[in-house]
C-alpha cells in the first residue's frame, strides 16, 4: 500500500490505542448518525480519480480476515459504539450491551426498539473491499477498515435490509428508501477513495448516475 495509506493506518491505530487507555469516559460521544460523507460535488471529483477495472476474485476471502467488532473502550466493541451513536435514548448495561432505545434505519425508514433487529452495515462491504484491493492489505489494515468510526463506513440499519444488500455494490443494490440514495453514494465514494479501492465499470456508471441527481 502507499505511504499515505500506511500513515492513515498508523493514525487510526494510535487513536484506538489512546481510546483504550483513557477508558469509558472518552468513548465516542453520541452523534445519532454516522460521520457526514463528502459533498456530492466532491464525490463526483473523487469518483473520477478512482481506478476503474474489472472486479477481482473472491478467492481466499473470509470475514475472519477483517477482524471486526474489536474493543473500542472499556467493555464496548465497535458494534455497541455504533448502536449507541446511531440510536436514540440508548441505555447500556455494564457489559455495554444495549438494553433499550430506538433505532431509525435510513435505508428503509423503519424504526426498531430492539437492538437484535439492527445490523451494523459496512457501507462498502468487506467482500467488496476484498475484490477491490483489500486482498493485498495486511490483517492490521483490514481490521482498521472493518472498525472505522471516522469515515462514513458503519451504520445501524434494519437487519434484513442489510442482509438483502449482502456484498453488492450500487450497480446491483441501492437503499430502498429513495431519499437516502444521495447520502449512500456519497458515503460509498468517500470510503472507496479514502482506502484507494477500485471500482468496476458498472459500479462507476451507477455511482455517476446517482450522483448526477444529487
XYZ file of C-alpha atoms in Angstrom:
214
model
C 0.000 0.000 0.000
C 1.078 3.612 -0.382
C 2.937 5.591 2.255
C -0.119 7.825 2.644
C -2.309 4.804 3.347
C 0.248 3.431 5.837
C 0.226 6.767 7.659
C -3.564 6.730 7.783
C -3.497 3.263 9.353
C -0.879 4.437 11.864
C -3.122 7.345 12.868
C -6.100 5.011 13.248
C -4.039 2.639 15.379
C -2.770 5.463 17.569
C -6.303 6.764 18.060
C -7.524 3.312 19.028
C -4.659 2.916 21.494
C -5.447 6.281 23.060
C -9.117 5.381 23.402
C -8.182 2.089 25.027
C -6.035 3.817 27.650
C -8.486 6.572 28.507
C -11.446 4.308 29.178
C -15.194 4.726 29.017
C -15.262 8.406 29.894
C -13.824 9.290 26.489
C -15.775 6.765 24.432
C -17.128 8.274 21.182
C -19.993 10.599 22.022
C -23.464 10.023 20.640
C -23.914 11.708 17.258
C -27.164 9.954 16.309
C -25.672 9.465 12.861
C -22.653 8.119 11.043
C -19.960 10.684 10.093
C -21.167 13.004 7.338
C -19.929 11.906 3.914
C -18.309 14.228 1.404
C -20.492 16.585 -0.627
C -21.877 15.384 -3.970
C -19.536 17.710 -5.890
C -16.537 16.278 -4.053
C -17.847 12.759 -4.592
C -18.017 13.358 -8.336
C -14.394 14.543 -8.288
C -13.253 11.625 -6.143
C -15.092 9.136 -8.333
C -13.206 10.410 -11.379
C -9.946 9.699 -9.522
C -10.713 6.073 -8.638
C -9.051 3.255 -10.566
C -11.569 1.573 -12.864
C -11.013 -2.110 -13.521
C -12.835 -5.417 -13.544
C -13.735 -6.615 -10.074
C -11.218 -9.016 -8.583
C -11.795 -12.552 -7.381
C -13.399 -13.553 -4.079
C -10.878 -16.386 -3.839
C -9.360 -16.506 -0.368
C -11.930 -14.134 1.122
C -13.163 -14.681 4.652
C -14.809 -12.291 7.097
C -12.241 -13.541 9.586
C -9.594 -11.742 7.544
C -11.285 -8.460 8.566
C -11.298 -8.720 12.387
C -14.315 -6.672 13.376
C -16.241 -5.550 16.381
C -12.975 -5.069 18.226
C -12.892 -3.415 21.657
C -13.072 0.357 21.345
C -13.023 1.354 25.015
C -13.802 -0.341 28.300
C -16.237 -3.172 27.605
C -17.578 -1.592 24.410
C -16.866 -3.056 20.994
C -17.399 -1.371 17.646
C -20.954 -2.670 17.179
C -22.006 -1.361 20.586
C -20.417 2.025 19.939
C -22.338 2.374 16.663
C -25.610 1.236 18.290
C -25.155 3.948 20.924
C -24.133 6.557 18.337
C -26.925 5.876 15.860
C -29.721 5.248 18.348
C -31.997 7.452 20.419
C -32.184 7.207 24.217
C -29.977 4.130 24.190
C -29.157 2.608 27.562
C -26.405 0.056 28.035
C -25.655 -2.425 30.794
C -22.283 -2.917 32.482
C -21.203 -5.116 29.558
C -22.029 -2.270 27.128
C -24.930 -4.221 25.568
C -27.861 -2.008 24.514
C -30.812 -2.828 26.765
C -33.234 -0.192 25.472
C -33.519 2.569 22.915
C -34.754 3.065 19.375
C -33.015 2.919 16.025
C -34.133 4.569 12.811
C -32.865 2.791 9.704
C -32.244 5.349 6.922
C -32.067 2.585 4.314
C -35.768 1.756 4.610
C -37.276 4.275 7.034
C -38.125 1.691 9.711
C -37.684 2.268 13.439
C -36.771 -0.543 15.823
C -36.767 -0.784 19.606
C -34.738 -3.996 19.931
C -31.028 -3.982 19.151
C -31.392 -7.522 17.853
C -33.396 -6.140 14.908
C -30.492 -3.901 13.897
C -27.356 -4.788 11.948
C -24.253 -2.631 11.648
C -23.668 -2.377 7.922
C -20.276 -1.860 6.366
C -21.104 0.782 3.765
C -18.581 -0.764 1.367
C -18.927 -4.442 2.296
C -15.922 -6.446 3.395
C -16.130 -8.836 0.446
C -16.491 -5.903 -1.964
C -13.407 -4.313 -0.433
C -11.526 -7.609 -0.815
C -12.349 -7.752 -4.527
C -11.438 -4.062 -4.930
C -7.953 -4.149 -3.436
C -8.131 -5.192 0.209
C -6.961 -8.716 -0.621
C -3.429 -7.288 -0.706
C -3.707 -5.493 2.649
C -2.305 -6.683 5.950
C -4.667 -8.010 8.611
C -3.996 -4.847 10.626
C -5.139 -2.694 7.701
C -8.255 -4.807 7.195
C -9.075 -4.579 10.896
C -8.846 -0.782 10.783
C -11.149 -0.763 7.756
C -13.727 -3.069 9.348
C -13.927 -0.942 12.511
C -13.613 2.558 11.004
C -15.667 5.004 13.078
C -14.168 8.081 11.414
C -15.306 7.602 7.821
C -18.993 7.012 6.838
C -18.369 3.267 6.756
C -20.513 1.905 9.620
C -24.236 2.485 10.064
C -27.059 0.890 12.049
C -29.829 -0.399 9.758
C -32.668 -2.930 9.612
C -31.123 -6.387 9.738
C -32.993 -7.989 6.840
C -32.358 -4.953 4.617
C -28.660 -5.275 5.344
C -28.873 -8.970 4.523
C -30.573 -8.192 1.196
C -27.663 -5.878 0.370
C -25.092 -8.568 1.168
C -21.846 -7.715 -0.612
C -23.464 -5.973 -3.588
C -22.197 -2.684 -4.995
C -24.503 0.163 -6.164
C -24.860 -1.368 -9.636
C -26.759 -4.242 -8.002
C -28.252 -2.735 -4.827
C -29.319 0.642 -3.526
C -31.257 1.559 -0.380
C -34.984 1.031 -0.948
C -35.678 4.484 0.549
C -35.062 6.853 -2.356
C -34.401 9.855 -0.091
C -31.223 8.222 1.199
C -29.623 7.305 -2.107
C -27.589 10.500 -2.447
C -26.129 10.101 1.038
C -25.440 6.442 0.303
C -23.452 7.010 -2.887
C -21.564 9.952 -1.374
C -20.544 7.704 1.519
C -19.636 4.845 -0.832
C -17.294 7.040 -2.886
C -15.878 8.634 0.289
C -14.843 5.228 1.649
C -13.537 3.857 -1.642
C -11.453 6.966 -2.261
C -10.000 7.088 1.251
C -8.919 3.455 1.081
C -7.816 3.628 -2.568
C -10.192 0.850 -3.618
C -11.034 0.335 -7.289
C -14.450 0.436 -8.949
C -15.670 -1.752 -11.791
C -17.257 -0.127 -14.868
C -20.885 -0.944 -13.948
C -20.334 0.291 -10.396
C -18.842 3.573 -11.620
C -21.721 4.091 -14.041
C -24.296 3.514 -11.292
C -22.483 5.937 -8.980
C -22.219 8.604 -11.690
C -25.910 8.271 -12.458
C -26.931 8.555 -8.820
C -24.603 11.470 -8.123
C -25.891 13.399 -11.141
C -29.214 13.734 -9.343
C -27.715 14.886 -6.024
